[in-house]
Coordinates of C-alpha atoms in Angstrom, one line a residue:
X1 CA 58.6 -3.1 -18.3
X2 CA 57.0 -5.6 -20.7
X3 CA 56.8 -8.3 -18.0
X4 CA 55.4 -5.8 -15.5
X5 CA 52.8 -4.6 -18.0
X6 CA 51.7 -8.2 -18.9
X7 CA 51.4 -9.0 -15.2
X8 CA 49.3 -5.9 -14.6
X9 CA 47.1 -6.8 -17.5
X10 CA 46.6 -10.3 -16.1
X11 CA 45.7 -8.9 -12.7
X12 CA 43.1 -6.5 -14.3
X13 CA 41.6 -9.4 -16.2
X14 CA 41.5 -11.6 -13.1
X15 CA 39.9 -8.8 -11.1
X16 CA 37.4 -7.6 -13.7
X17 CA 36.5 -11.0 -15.1
X18 CA 33.5 -11.7 -12.7
X19 CA 32.2 -8.1 -13.2
X20 CA 32.4 -8.4 -17.0
X21 CA 30.6 -11.7 -16.9
X22 CA 27.9 -10.3 -14.6
X23 CA 27.3 -7.4 -17.1
X24 CA 27.2 -9.8 -20.0
X25 CA 24.5 -11.9 -18.3
X26 CA 22.4 -8.9 -17.4
X27 CA 22.7 -7.6 -21.0
X28 CA 21.7 -11.1 -22.2
X29 CA 18.6 -11.1 -20.0
X30 CA 17.6 -7.7 -21.1
X31 CA 17.9 -8.7 -24.8
X32 CA 15.7 -11.7 -24.1
X33 CA 13.1 -9.5 -22.5
X34 CA 13.1 -7.1 -25.4
X35 CA 13.0 -9.9 -27.9
X36 CA 16.4 -9.1 -29.4
X37 CA 18.1 -12.4 -28.8
X38 CA 21.8 -13.2 -28.8
X39 CA 24.2 -12.9 -31.7
X40 CA 23.7 -16.5 -32.5
X41 CA 20.0 -16.2 -32.3
X42 CA 19.8 -13.2 -34.6
X43 CA 20.3 -15.5 -37.6
X44 CA 17.2 -17.4 -36.7
X45 CA 16.7 -21.1 -36.1
X46 CA 16.2 -21.8 -39.8
X47 CA 19.4 -19.8 -40.7
X48 CA 17.5 -16.7 -41.9
X49 CA 18.6 -13.2 -40.8
X50 CA 16.6 -11.6 -38.0
X51 CA 16.0 -8.4 -40.0
X52 CA 14.7 -10.3 -43.0
X53 CA 12.5 -12.3 -40.7
X54 CA 11.1 -9.2 -39.1
X55 CA 10.5 -7.6 -42.5
X56 CA 8.3 -10.5 -43.5
X57 CA 5.9 -9.8 -40.5
X58 CA 2.9 -7.5 -41.1
X59 CA 3.2 -3.7 -40.5
X60 CA 0.8 -3.8 -37.5
X61 CA 3.2 -6.1 -35.7
X62 CA 5.8 -3.3 -35.3
X63 CA 3.2 -0.7 -34.5
X64 CA 1.7 -2.9 -31.8
X65 CA 5.1 -3.6 -30.2
X66 CA 6.3 0.0 -30.2
X67 CA 2.9 1.5 -29.2
X68 CA 2.7 3.0 -25.8
X69 CA 6.5 3.4 -25.3
X70 CA 6.6 7.1 -25.0
X71 CA 9.9 7.1 -23.2
X72 CA 8.6 8.9 -20.2
X73 CA 7.0 11.7 -22.4
X74 CA 3.8 13.1 -20.9
X75 CA 0.8 13.0 -23.3
X76 CA -1.9 15.5 -22.4
X77 CA -5.5 14.2 -22.1
X78 CA -6.7 16.2 -25.1
X79 CA -3.9 14.8 -27.2
X80 CA -4.7 11.2 -26.2
X81 CA -8.4 11.8 -26.9
X82 CA -7.5 13.2 -30.3
X83 CA -5.3 10.1 -31.0
X84 CA -8.3 7.9 -30.1
X85 CA -10.6 9.8 -32.5
X86 CA -8.1 9.5 -35.3
X87 CA -8.1 5.7 -35.1
X88 CA -10.8 4.4 -37.4
X89 CA -10.6 0.7 -36.6
X90 CA -12.0 0.4 -33.0
X91 CA -11.0 -3.2 -32.7
X92 CA -7.3 -2.5 -33.6
X93 CA -4.5 -3.1 -31.1
X94 CA -3.5 0.5 -31.3
X95 CA -7.0 1.7 -30.2
X96 CA -7.2 -1.0 -27.4
X97 CA -3.9 0.2 -26.0
X98 CA -5.0 3.8 -26.0
X99 CA -8.2 2.9 -24.2
X100 CA -6.2 0.8 -21.7
X101 CA -3.9 3.7 -20.8
X102 CA -6.9 6.0 -20.5
X103 CA -8.7 3.5 -18.2
X104 CA -5.6 3.1 -16.0
X105 CA -5.2 6.9 -15.6
X106 CA -8.9 7.4 -14.9
X107 CA -9.1 4.6 -12.2
X108 CA -5.9 5.9 -10.5
X109 CA -7.2 9.4 -10.4
X110 CA -10.6 8.5 -9.0
X111 CA -9.2 6.2 -6.3
X112 CA -6.5 8.7 -5.3
X113 CA -9.0 11.6 -4.7
X114 CA -11.7 9.6 -2.9
X115 CA -12.6 10.6 0.7
X116 CA -15.6 10.3 3.0
X117 CA -17.3 13.4 1.7
X118 CA -17.0 12.8 -2.0
X119 CA -17.4 9.0 -1.9
X120 CA -21.0 9.1 -3.2
X121 CA -19.9 11.2 -6.1
X122 CA -16.9 9.1 -7.0
X123 CA -18.8 5.8 -7.2
X124 CA -20.9 6.7 -10.3
X125 CA -17.8 8.0 -12.0
X126 CA -16.0 4.8 -11.2
X127 CA -18.8 2.6 -12.5
X128 CA -18.7 4.6 -15.7
X129 CA -15.3 3.0 -16.3
X130 CA -15.0 -0.6 -17.5
X131 CA -14.2 -2.2 -14.1
X132 CA -14.5 -5.7 -15.5
X133 CA -11.6 -5.0 -17.9
X134 CA -9.7 -2.9 -15.4
X135 CA -10.3 -5.0 -12.2
X136 CA -6.6 -5.6 -11.9
X137 CA -5.9 -1.9 -12.2
X138 CA -8.5 -1.1 -9.6
X139 CA -7.2 -3.6 -7.1
X140 CA -3.6 -2.4 -7.5
X141 CA -4.6 1.2 -7.2
X142 CA -6.6 0.6 -4.0
X143 CA -3.8 -1.3 -2.4
X144 CA -1.2 1.3 -3.3
X145 CA -3.4 4.2 -2.1
X146 CA -4.2 2.4 1.1
X147 CA -0.6 1.7 1.9
X148 CA 0.3 5.3 1.2
X149 CA -2.6 6.7 3.4
X150 CA -3.6 4.1 6.1
X151 CA -5.8 6.6 7.8
X152 CA -8.2 6.4 4.8
X153 CA -8.5 2.6 5.0
X154 CA -12.2 2.7 6.0
X155 CA -12.9 4.9 3.0
X156 CA -11.2 2.5 0.6
X157 CA -13.0 -0.4 2.2
X158 CA -16.4 1.3 1.7
X159 CA -15.5 1.9 -1.9
X160 CA -14.6 -1.7 -2.4
X161 CA -17.8 -2.8 -0.6
X162 CA -19.9 -0.9 -3.1
X163 CA -18.0 -2.2 -6.1
X164 CA -18.2 -5.8 -4.7
X165 CA -22.0 -5.6 -4.4
X166 CA -22.1 -5.1 -8.2
X167 CA -19.0 -7.0 -9.3
X168 CA -18.1 -9.7 -6.8
X169 CA -15.1 -10.9 -8.9
X170 CA -13.4 -7.5 -8.2
X171 CA -13.9 -7.9 -4.4
X172 CA -12.6 -11.5 -4.5
X173 CA -9.5 -10.5 -6.5
X174 CA -8.7 -7.7 -4.1
X175 CA -9.2 -9.9 -1.0
X176 CA -6.9 -12.6 -2.6
X177 CA -4.2 -10.0 -3.2
X178 CA -4.4 -8.6 0.3
X179 CA -4.1 -12.1 1.8
X180 CA -1.1 -12.8 -0.4
X181 CA 0.6 -9.6 0.6
X182 CA -0.2 -10.4 4.2
X183 CA 1.4 -13.9 4.0
X184 CA 4.5 -12.6 2.2
X185 CA 5.0 -9.8 4.7
X186 CA 4.5 -12.2 7.6
X187 CA 7.1 -14.7 6.3
X188 CA 9.6 -11.9 5.6
X189 CA 8.9 -10.2 9.0
X190 CA 8.2 -7.0 7.0
X191 CA 6.1 -4.9 9.4
X192 CA 4.9 -1.9 7.4
X193 CA 3.2 -3.8 4.6
X194 CA 1.9 -6.3 7.2
X195 CA 0.2 -3.6 9.2
X196 CA -1.3 -2.1 6.0
X197 CA -2.7 -5.4 4.8
X198 CA -4.0 -6.3 8.3
X199 CA -5.8 -2.9 8.6
X200 CA -7.3 -3.2 5.1
X201 CA -8.5 -6.8 5.9
X202 CA -10.1 -5.6 9.2
X203 CA -12.2 -3.0 7.5
X204 CA -13.2 -5.4 4.7
X205 CA -14.5 -7.6 7.5
X206 CA -16.4 -4.7 8.9
X207 CA -17.9 -4.1 5.5
X208 CA -18.8 -7.8 5.2
X209 CA -16.6 -8.2 2.1
X210 CA -14.4 -10.7 3.9
X211 CA -15.8 -13.5 6.1
X212 CA -15.1 -13.5 9.8
X213 CA -13.5 -16.9 9.6
X214 CA -10.6 -15.3 7.7
X215 CA -10.1 -12.8 10.6
X216 CA -10.2 -15.6 13.2
X217 CA -7.7 -17.7 11.2
X218 CA -5.3 -14.7 10.9
X219 CA -5.5 -14.1 14.7
X220 CA -4.8 -17.7 15.3
X221 CA -1.7 -17.6 13.1
X222 CA -0.4 -14.4 14.7
X223 CA -0.9 -15.7 18.3
X224 CA 0.3 -19.2 17.7
X225 CA 4.0 -18.4 18.3
X226 CA 3.7 -14.9 19.9
X227 CA 6.4 -12.3 19.3
X228 CA 6.3 -8.6 20.2
X229 CA 5.5 -7.7 16.6
X230 CA 2.9 -10.4 15.9
X231 CA 1.0 -9.6 19.2
X232 CA 1.1 -5.9 18.4
X233 CA -0.4 -6.6 14.9
X234 CA -3.1 -8.8 16.4
X235 CA -4.0 -6.1 19.0
X236 CA -4.4 -3.6 16.2
X237 CA -6.5 -6.0 14.1
X238 CA -8.9 -6.7 17.0
X239 CA -9.2 -3.0 17.8
X240 CA -10.3 -2.3 14.2
X241 CA -12.8 -5.1 13.7
X242 CA -13.6 -6.4 17.3
X243 CA -17.1 -4.9 17.2
X244 CA -18.0 -6.9 14.1
X245 CA -16.4 -10.1 15.4
X246 CA -18.3 -9.7 18.7
X247 CA -21.6 -9.6 16.7
X248 CA -20.7 -12.3 14.2
X249 CA -18.6 -14.8 16.2
X250 CA -18.7 -14.0 20.0
X251 CA -17.3 -17.5 20.9
X252 CA -14.4 -17.2 18.5
X253 CA -13.5 -13.7 19.8
X254 CA -13.7 -15.0 23.4
X255 CA -11.2 -17.7 22.5
X256 CA -8.9 -15.1 21.0
X257 CA -9.1 -13.0 24.2
X258 CA -8.4 -16.1 26.3
X259 CA -5.2 -16.5 24.2
X260 CA -4.3 -12.8 24.9
X261 CA -4.9 -13.4 28.6
X262 CA -2.5 -16.4 28.5
X263 CA 0.2 -14.4 26.7
X264 CA -0.2 -11.7 29.3
X265 CA 0.2 -14.2 32.2
X266 CA 3.2 -15.8 30.6
X267 CA 5.0 -12.5 30.6
X268 CA 7.5 -13.4 27.9
X269 CA 6.7 -10.3 25.7
X270 CA 7.8 -6.7 26.1
X271 CA 6.2 -4.5 28.7
X272 CA 5.0 -2.1 26.0
X273 CA 3.1 -5.0 24.3
X274 CA 1.6 -6.1 27.6
X275 CA 0.2 -2.6 28.1
X276 CA -1.3 -2.8 24.6
X277 CA -3.1 -6.0 25.5
X278 CA -4.4 -4.4 28.7
X279 CA -5.7 -1.5 26.7
X280 CA -7.4 -4.0 24.4
X281 CA -9.2 -5.5 27.3
X282 CA -10.3 -2.1 28.4
X283 CA -11.6 -1.4 24.9
X284 CA -13.5 -4.7 25.0
X285 CA -15.1 -3.7 28.3
X286 CA -16.2 -0.5 26.8
X287 CA -18.0 -2.5 24.0
X288 CA -15.5 -1.6 21.3
X289 CA -16.0 1.3 18.9
X290 CA -18.6 1.4 16.1
X291 CA -17.5 -0.9 13.3
X292 CA -18.5 1.4 10.3
X293 CA -19.0 5.1 10.3
X294 CA -22.6 6.1 9.3
X295 CA -21.4 8.0 6.2
X296 CA -19.5 4.9 5.0
X297 CA -22.3 2.4 5.5
X298 CA -23.5 2.4 1.9
X299 CA -24.5 -1.2 1.2
X300 CA -27.4 -3.1 2.7
X301 CA -26.5 -6.3 4.4
X302 CA -28.6 -8.5 2.0
X303 CA -27.0 -6.9 -1.0
X304 CA -23.4 -7.6 0.1
X305 CA -21.5 -10.7 -1.1
X306 CA -19.0 -12.1 1.5
X307 CA -16.0 -14.0 0.3
X308 CA -14.4 -16.8 2.3
X309 CA -10.8 -17.5 1.5
X310 CA -8.4 -19.5 3.7
X311 CA -4.9 -18.5 4.4
X312 CA -3.8 -22.1 3.9
X313 CA -4.9 -22.5 0.3
X314 CA -2.8 -21.4 -2.7
X315 CA -3.8 -17.9 -3.8
X316 CA -3.6 -16.8 -7.4
X317 CA -3.2 -13.0 -7.5
X318 CA -3.8 -12.9 -11.4
X319 CA -1.1 -10.4 -11.9
X320 CA -1.6 -10.6 -15.7
X321 CA -4.8 -8.6 -15.3
X322 CA -2.6 -5.5 -14.6
X323 CA -0.9 -5.8 -18.1
X324 CA -2.4 -4.9 -21.4
X325 CA -3.5 -7.7 -23.6
X326 CA -5.2 -7.5 -27.0
X327 CA -8.7 -8.8 -27.1
X328 CA -10.3 -10.2 -30.2
X329 CA -13.8 -9.4 -28.8
X330 CA -13.0 -5.9 -27.6
X331 CA -15.9 -4.2 -29.3
X332 CA -18.5 -6.7 -28.1
X333 CA -17.2 -6.6 -24.5
X334 CA -17.4 -2.8 -24.5
X335 CA -21.0 -2.8 -25.7
X336 CA -21.9 -5.4 -23.1
X337 CA -20.4 -3.2 -20.4
X338 CA -22.2 -0.1 -21.7
X339 CA -25.5 -2.0 -21.3
X340 CA -24.5 -3.2 -17.8
X341 CA -23.5 0.4 -16.9
X342 CA -27.0 1.7 -17.8
X343 CA -28.6 -0.9 -15.5
X344 CA -26.3 0.0 -12.6
X345 CA -26.4 3.8 -12.9
X346 CA -30.0 4.0 -14.2
X347 CA -31.0 7.0 -16.3
X348 CA -28.1 9.2 -15.2
X349 CA -26.2 8.6 -18.4
X350 CA -29.2 9.6 -20.5
X351 CA -29.9 12.7 -18.4
X352 CA -26.3 13.8 -18.8
X353 CA -26.5 13.4 -22.6
X354 CA -29.7 15.3 -22.8
X355 CA -28.4 18.1 -20.6
X356 CA -25.2 18.4 -22.7
X357 CA -27.3 18.6 -25.9
X358 CA -29.5 21.4 -24.5
X359 CA -28.8 25.0 -24.3
X360 CA -25.8 25.5 -22.0
X361 CA -26.3 29.2 -21.5
X362 CA -29.9 29.0 -20.3
X363 CA -29.2 26.1 -17.9
X364 CA -26.2 28.0 -16.5
X365 CA -28.3 31.1 -15.8
X366 CA -31.1 29.1 -14.2
X367 CA -28.5 27.3 -12.0
X368 CA -27.0 30.6 -10.9
X369 CA -30.4 32.0 -10.0
X370 CA -31.3 28.9 -7.9
X371 CA -27.9 29.0 -6.3
X372 CA -28.3 32.6 -5.3
X373 CA -31.8 31.9 -3.8
X374 CA -30.5 28.9 -1.8
X375 CA -27.3 30.6 -0.7
X376 CA -27.5 31.6 3.0
X377 CA -24.7 32.9 5.2
X378 CA -23.9 30.4 7.9
X379 CA -21.4 31.1 10.7
X380 CA -19.2 28.0 10.8
X381 CA -16.7 29.6 13.3
X382 CA -19.4 29.5 16.2
X383 CA -18.5 33.1 17.1
X384 CA -22.1 33.8 18.3
X385 CA -22.0 30.7 20.5
X386 CA -18.8 31.7 22.1
X387 CA -20.1 35.2 22.8
X388 CA -23.3 33.7 24.3
X389 CA -21.3 31.5 26.7
X390 CA -19.1 34.5 27.6
X391 CA -22.2 36.6 28.4
X392 CA -23.7 33.8 30.6
X393 CA -20.4 33.3 32.5
X394 CA -20.0 37.0 33.2
X395 CA -23.6 37.3 34.3
X396 CA -23.3 34.3 36.7
X397 CA -20.0 35.4 38.2
X398 CA -21.0 39.1 38.6
X399 CA -24.4 38.7 40.3
X400 CA -24.8 39.2 44.1
X401 CA -27.4 36.4 44.7
X402 CA -29.2 33.7 42.7
X403 CA -32.3 35.9 42.3
X404 CA -30.4 38.7 40.6
X405 CA -28.5 36.2 38.4
X406 CA -31.8 34.5 37.4
X407 CA -33.4 37.8 36.5
X408 CA -30.4 38.9 34.4
X409 CA -30.1 35.5 32.6
X410 CA -33.8 35.5 31.8
X411 CA -33.4 38.8 30.0
X412 CA -30.9 37.2 27.5
X413 CA -32.6 36.4 24.2
X414 CA -31.9 32.7 23.5
X415 CA -32.8 31.0 20.2
X416 CA -34.5 27.7 20.1
X417 CA -32.2 25.0 21.3
X418 CA -29.8 27.3 23.1
X419 CA -31.3 26.6 26.6
X420 CA -28.8 23.7 26.8
X421 CA -25.9 26.2 26.7
X422 CA -27.2 28.0 29.8
X423 CA -27.5 24.7 31.7
X424 CA -24.0 23.6 30.6
X425 CA -22.4 26.9 31.6
X426 CA -24.2 26.8 35.0
X427 CA -22.8 23.3 35.7
X428 CA -19.3 24.2 34.6
X429 CA -19.2 27.3 36.8
X430 CA -20.3 25.2 39.7
X431 CA -17.7 22.5 39.1
X432 CA -14.9 25.0 39.0
X433 CA -15.5 26.4 42.5
X434 CA -13.1 25.3 45.2
X435 CA -16.1 24.2 47.4
X436 CA -19.8 23.7 46.5
X437 CA -21.9 26.9 46.6
X438 CA -25.6 26.6 47.3
X439 CA -26.0 29.6 45.0
X440 CA -25.7 27.4 41.9
X441 CA -28.3 24.9 43.2
X442 CA -30.8 27.6 43.9
X443 CA -30.2 29.2 40.4
X444 CA -30.7 25.8 38.7
X445 CA -33.8 25.2 40.8
X446 CA -35.2 28.6 39.7
X447 CA -34.9 27.9 36.0
X448 CA -36.3 24.3 36.3
X449 CA -39.4 25.8 38.0
X450 CA -39.7 28.6 35.4
X451 CA -39.7 26.4 32.3
X452 CA -39.9 22.6 31.8
X453 CA -37.4 22.8 28.9
X454 CA -34.6 23.5 31.5
X455 CA -35.7 20.5 33.5
X456 CA -35.3 18.3 30.4
X457 CA -31.9 19.9 29.6
X458 CA -30.6 19.3 33.1
X459 CA -31.7 15.7 32.8
X460 CA -29.6 15.4 29.7
X461 CA -26.7 17.1 31.5
X462 CA -27.0 14.5 34.3
X463 CA -26.6 11.7 31.7
X464 CA -23.7 13.5 29.9
X465 CA -21.8 14.2 33.2
X466 CA -22.3 10.7 34.4
X467 CA -20.9 9.2 31.2
X468 CA -17.9 11.6 31.3
X469 CA -17.4 11.6 35.1
X470 CA -13.9 10.0 34.8
X471 CA -12.7 13.2 33.2
X472 CA -13.4 15.2 36.3
X473 CA -11.2 15.7 39.4
X474 CA -12.5 14.7 42.8
X475 CA -13.3 18.2 43.9
X476 CA -15.2 19.0 40.7
X477 CA -17.0 15.6 41.0
X478 CA -18.2 16.6 44.5
X479 CA -19.5 19.9 43.3
X480 CA -21.4 18.3 40.4
X481 CA -22.9 15.6 42.7
X482 CA -24.1 18.2 45.2
X483 CA -25.6 20.3 42.5
X484 CA -27.7 17.5 41.1
X485 CA -28.6 16.4 44.7
X486 CA -30.0 19.8 45.4
X487 CA -32.2 19.6 42.2
X488 CA -33.4 16.1 43.3
X489 CA -34.2 17.2 46.9
X490 CA -36.3 20.1 45.7
X491 CA -38.0 17.9 43.0
X492 CA -36.6 20.2 40.3
X493 CA -35.2 17.2 38.6
X494 CA -37.2 14.0 38.3
X495 CA -36.0 11.0 40.2
X496 CA -36.2 8.7 37.2
X497 CA -32.7 9.9 36.2
X498 CA -31.4 7.1 38.5
X499 CA -32.4 4.8 35.6
X500 CA -29.2 6.0 33.9
X501 CA -27.1 4.7 36.8
X502 CA -26.5 0.9 36.8
X503 CA -24.7 0.0 40.1
X504 CA -22.8 -3.2 39.3
X505 CA -19.1 -4.1 39.3
X506 CA -18.9 -4.3 35.5
X507 CA -20.9 -1.2 34.7
X508 CA -19.2 1.2 37.1
X509 CA -15.7 2.6 37.5
X510 CA -13.9 4.1 40.5
X511 CA -14.9 7.6 39.3
X512 CA -18.6 6.7 38.9
X513 CA -18.7 5.0 42.3
X514 CA -17.2 8.1 43.9
X515 CA -19.9 10.3 42.2
X516 CA -22.7 8.0 43.4
X517 CA -21.3 8.1 46.9
X518 CA -21.3 11.9 47.0
X519 CA -24.8 12.1 45.5
X520 CA -26.4 9.7 48.0
X521 CA -24.6 11.1 51.0
X522 CA -25.8 14.6 50.1
X523 CA -29.4 13.2 49.7
X524 CA -29.3 11.4 53.0
X525 CA -27.9 14.5 54.8
X526 CA -30.7 16.8 53.7
X527 CA -33.6 14.3 53.5
X528 CA -32.7 12.0 56.3
X529 CA -32.3 8.2 56.0
X530 CA -36.0 7.6 56.7
X531 CA -37.4 10.0 54.1
X532 CA -34.8 8.9 51.5
X533 CA -35.8 5.3 52.1
X534 CA -39.5 6.2 51.5
X535 CA -38.5 7.9 48.3
X536 CA -36.5 4.9 47.1
X537 CA -39.3 2.5 48.0
X538 CA -42.0 4.3 46.1
X539 CA -43.9 1.6 44.2
X540 CA -44.4 3.9 41.2
X541 CA -40.7 4.5 40.8
X542 CA -39.4 0.9 41.1
X543 CA -38.6 0.7 37.4
X544 CA -36.2 3.6 37.7
X545 CA -34.5 2.2 40.8
X546 CA -34.0 -1.3 39.6
X547 CA -30.6 -0.4 38.1
X548 CA -29.4 0.9 41.5
X549 CA -30.8 -2.0 43.5
X550 CA -30.4 -4.9 41.0
X551 CA -32.1 -8.2 41.5
X552 CA -31.1 -10.0 38.4
X553 CA -28.4 -12.1 40.0
X554 CA -26.8 -12.7 43.4
X555 CA -23.5 -11.1 42.5
X556 CA -25.0 -7.7 41.5
X557 CA -27.3 -7.7 44.5
X558 CA -24.5 -8.3 47.0
X559 CA -22.4 -5.6 45.3
X560 CA -25.1 -3.0 45.7
X561 CA -25.6 -4.0 49.4
X562 CA -21.9 -3.9 50.1
X563 CA -21.5 -0.5 48.3
X564 CA -24.2 1.3 50.3
X565 CA -23.0 -0.3 53.5
X566 CA -19.4 0.8 52.9
X567 CA -20.5 4.5 52.5
X568 CA -22.7 4.4 55.7
X569 CA -26.1 4.1 54.0
X570 CA -26.8 0.4 54.7
X571 CA -30.3 1.5 55.9
X572 CA -31.6 2.0 52.4
X573 CA -30.8 -1.6 51.4
X574 CA -33.2 -3.3 53.9
X575 CA -35.6 -4.4 51.2
X576 CA -32.7 -5.6 49.1
X577 CA -31.3 -7.6 52.1
X578 CA -34.8 -9.2 52.6
X579 CA -34.9 -10.1 48.9
X580 CA -31.4 -11.6 49.2
X581 CA -32.5 -13.7 52.2
X582 CA -35.6 -15.0 50.5
X583 CA -34.0 -15.6 47.1
X584 CA -33.3 -19.4 47.7
X585 CA -36.9 -19.9 48.7
X586 CA -38.2 -18.0 45.7
X587 CA -35.9 -20.1 43.4
X588 CA -37.2 -23.3 45.0
X589 CA -40.8 -22.2 44.5
X590 CA -40.1 -21.3 40.8
X591 CA -38.6 -24.8 40.3
X592 CA -41.5 -26.5 41.9
X593 CA -44.0 -24.5 39.8
X594 CA -42.1 -25.4 36.6
X595 CA -42.0 -29.1 37.5
X596 CA -45.7 -29.2 38.4
X597 CA -46.5 -27.5 35.0
X598 CA -44.4 -30.1 33.2
X599 CA -46.3 -32.9 35.1
X600 CA -49.6 -31.5 34.0
X601 CA -48.5 -31.3 30.4
X602 CA -47.3 -34.9 30.5
X603 CA -50.6 -36.2 32.0
X604 CA -52.7 -34.3 29.5
X605 CA -50.6 -35.7 26.6

């Protein structure tokens, strides 16, 4: 039994030895962090006991070391404010730590509740806090909130843009930390933080906080050795800031798209990523989306400071700014920031103090009276608009002929600006029919002749329908084209609406070309090719028809001629064919004229 027990004890020691050693090392590190030291170090280097050495230190040393360790206990704001009032020495470490905790909580609260609607109200409150002292806290809070809510990235970027215009060191610190997070996530192949950092950087480029060279450098790194993830991240980045890159560096963006094209032709990436690249090319053809929303464009371009930081250089994130440190010049720095805050916010601080010192009851009563006067009931559910559309639809569908429908519709009392609803409902009813009914064209003609407002609204409808023509089916497209053709034939709609149509290969889609085909075939069927040709060759209307019969270059001219020839209306392109035939001679004459003018200038000189 004794031998067995000894052998069992040896097995336990052999098995538990590494675990016991690991626990001892972790305890040792924890003691070093907390300043406790090991048993040998407790006696001190000079042989003194650690307790006696600590007792020789000033009392404020213990207070400062233990201050702020609440052990997870929540301290209410009123309690912390009371603790700050009780501190008499404003330069003490105790007071500085209390103000640091209050600053951290205030910045976190303001950043977490910011959105597009309250951004203009949050910014003055944020500038009221000491952003120079808490710049590390502000950057950390922005990055955490953005990673938690990526859909609000443009809002955080707008907030950073305003702060950067006043405190460039804050914007520079945030940009450095984002680039460092991006580099670490890229090396570790950690996709979620990489996507968050890339999106934040894209919106900082849109806000002109980050230089466009940083964006092009990032895209070069992502596409140098393309993988499915890196290409997907690059596509998302270009989608977010492609509009700004197109304005600032079109040649650089063109090179990036050529690299995308090469990756697409190589075919080594996944089909899903290939579809993403094709979608990106479609977005580029549609001129990208707007870089910054109007409500988030808060800083003028000349007031913004742009930072240029390379991904290749060593980046210092200055993590120590996130940790509390006592400051010997704390009171002086606070006074300097108070003066700086007054210059930034203007007289708002003084007005708030005066309003607080005045009679609160009287001001509250005056505010209530003004609020009652300004309060008006506004229907945000658009119930009245839905009822109006229902009435128009029922009137159109229940009438026997266009005269009856026109009479009934003219009896409906429309408010100013609601004439557009009548035009839209008329067009929608026409498009939903299985075949085109002349009833709708006559009804639209009647209203255009009654009031010029309807003519202008139908012109807006033409532009709107042409821009959204890809959303319609072929049958609906045919009905809409015949409806507008009827208005053009009867001169109810001015022919200068053709200025909205640009007939080139780049500016048209398959849907828009089908719509133009139906429109012109209907015009030629009712007017005849001879009369239609006269209308299109009217010298007073040539400015409006230049977009249909382009003469800017040979490619667009040939495309227009081939299009009308393919739909059986080559007769209306005779002048364009003549221009195409004489174009080489015109170019030669222009070159000779320019050379003769150069000779005259040389002889005179």
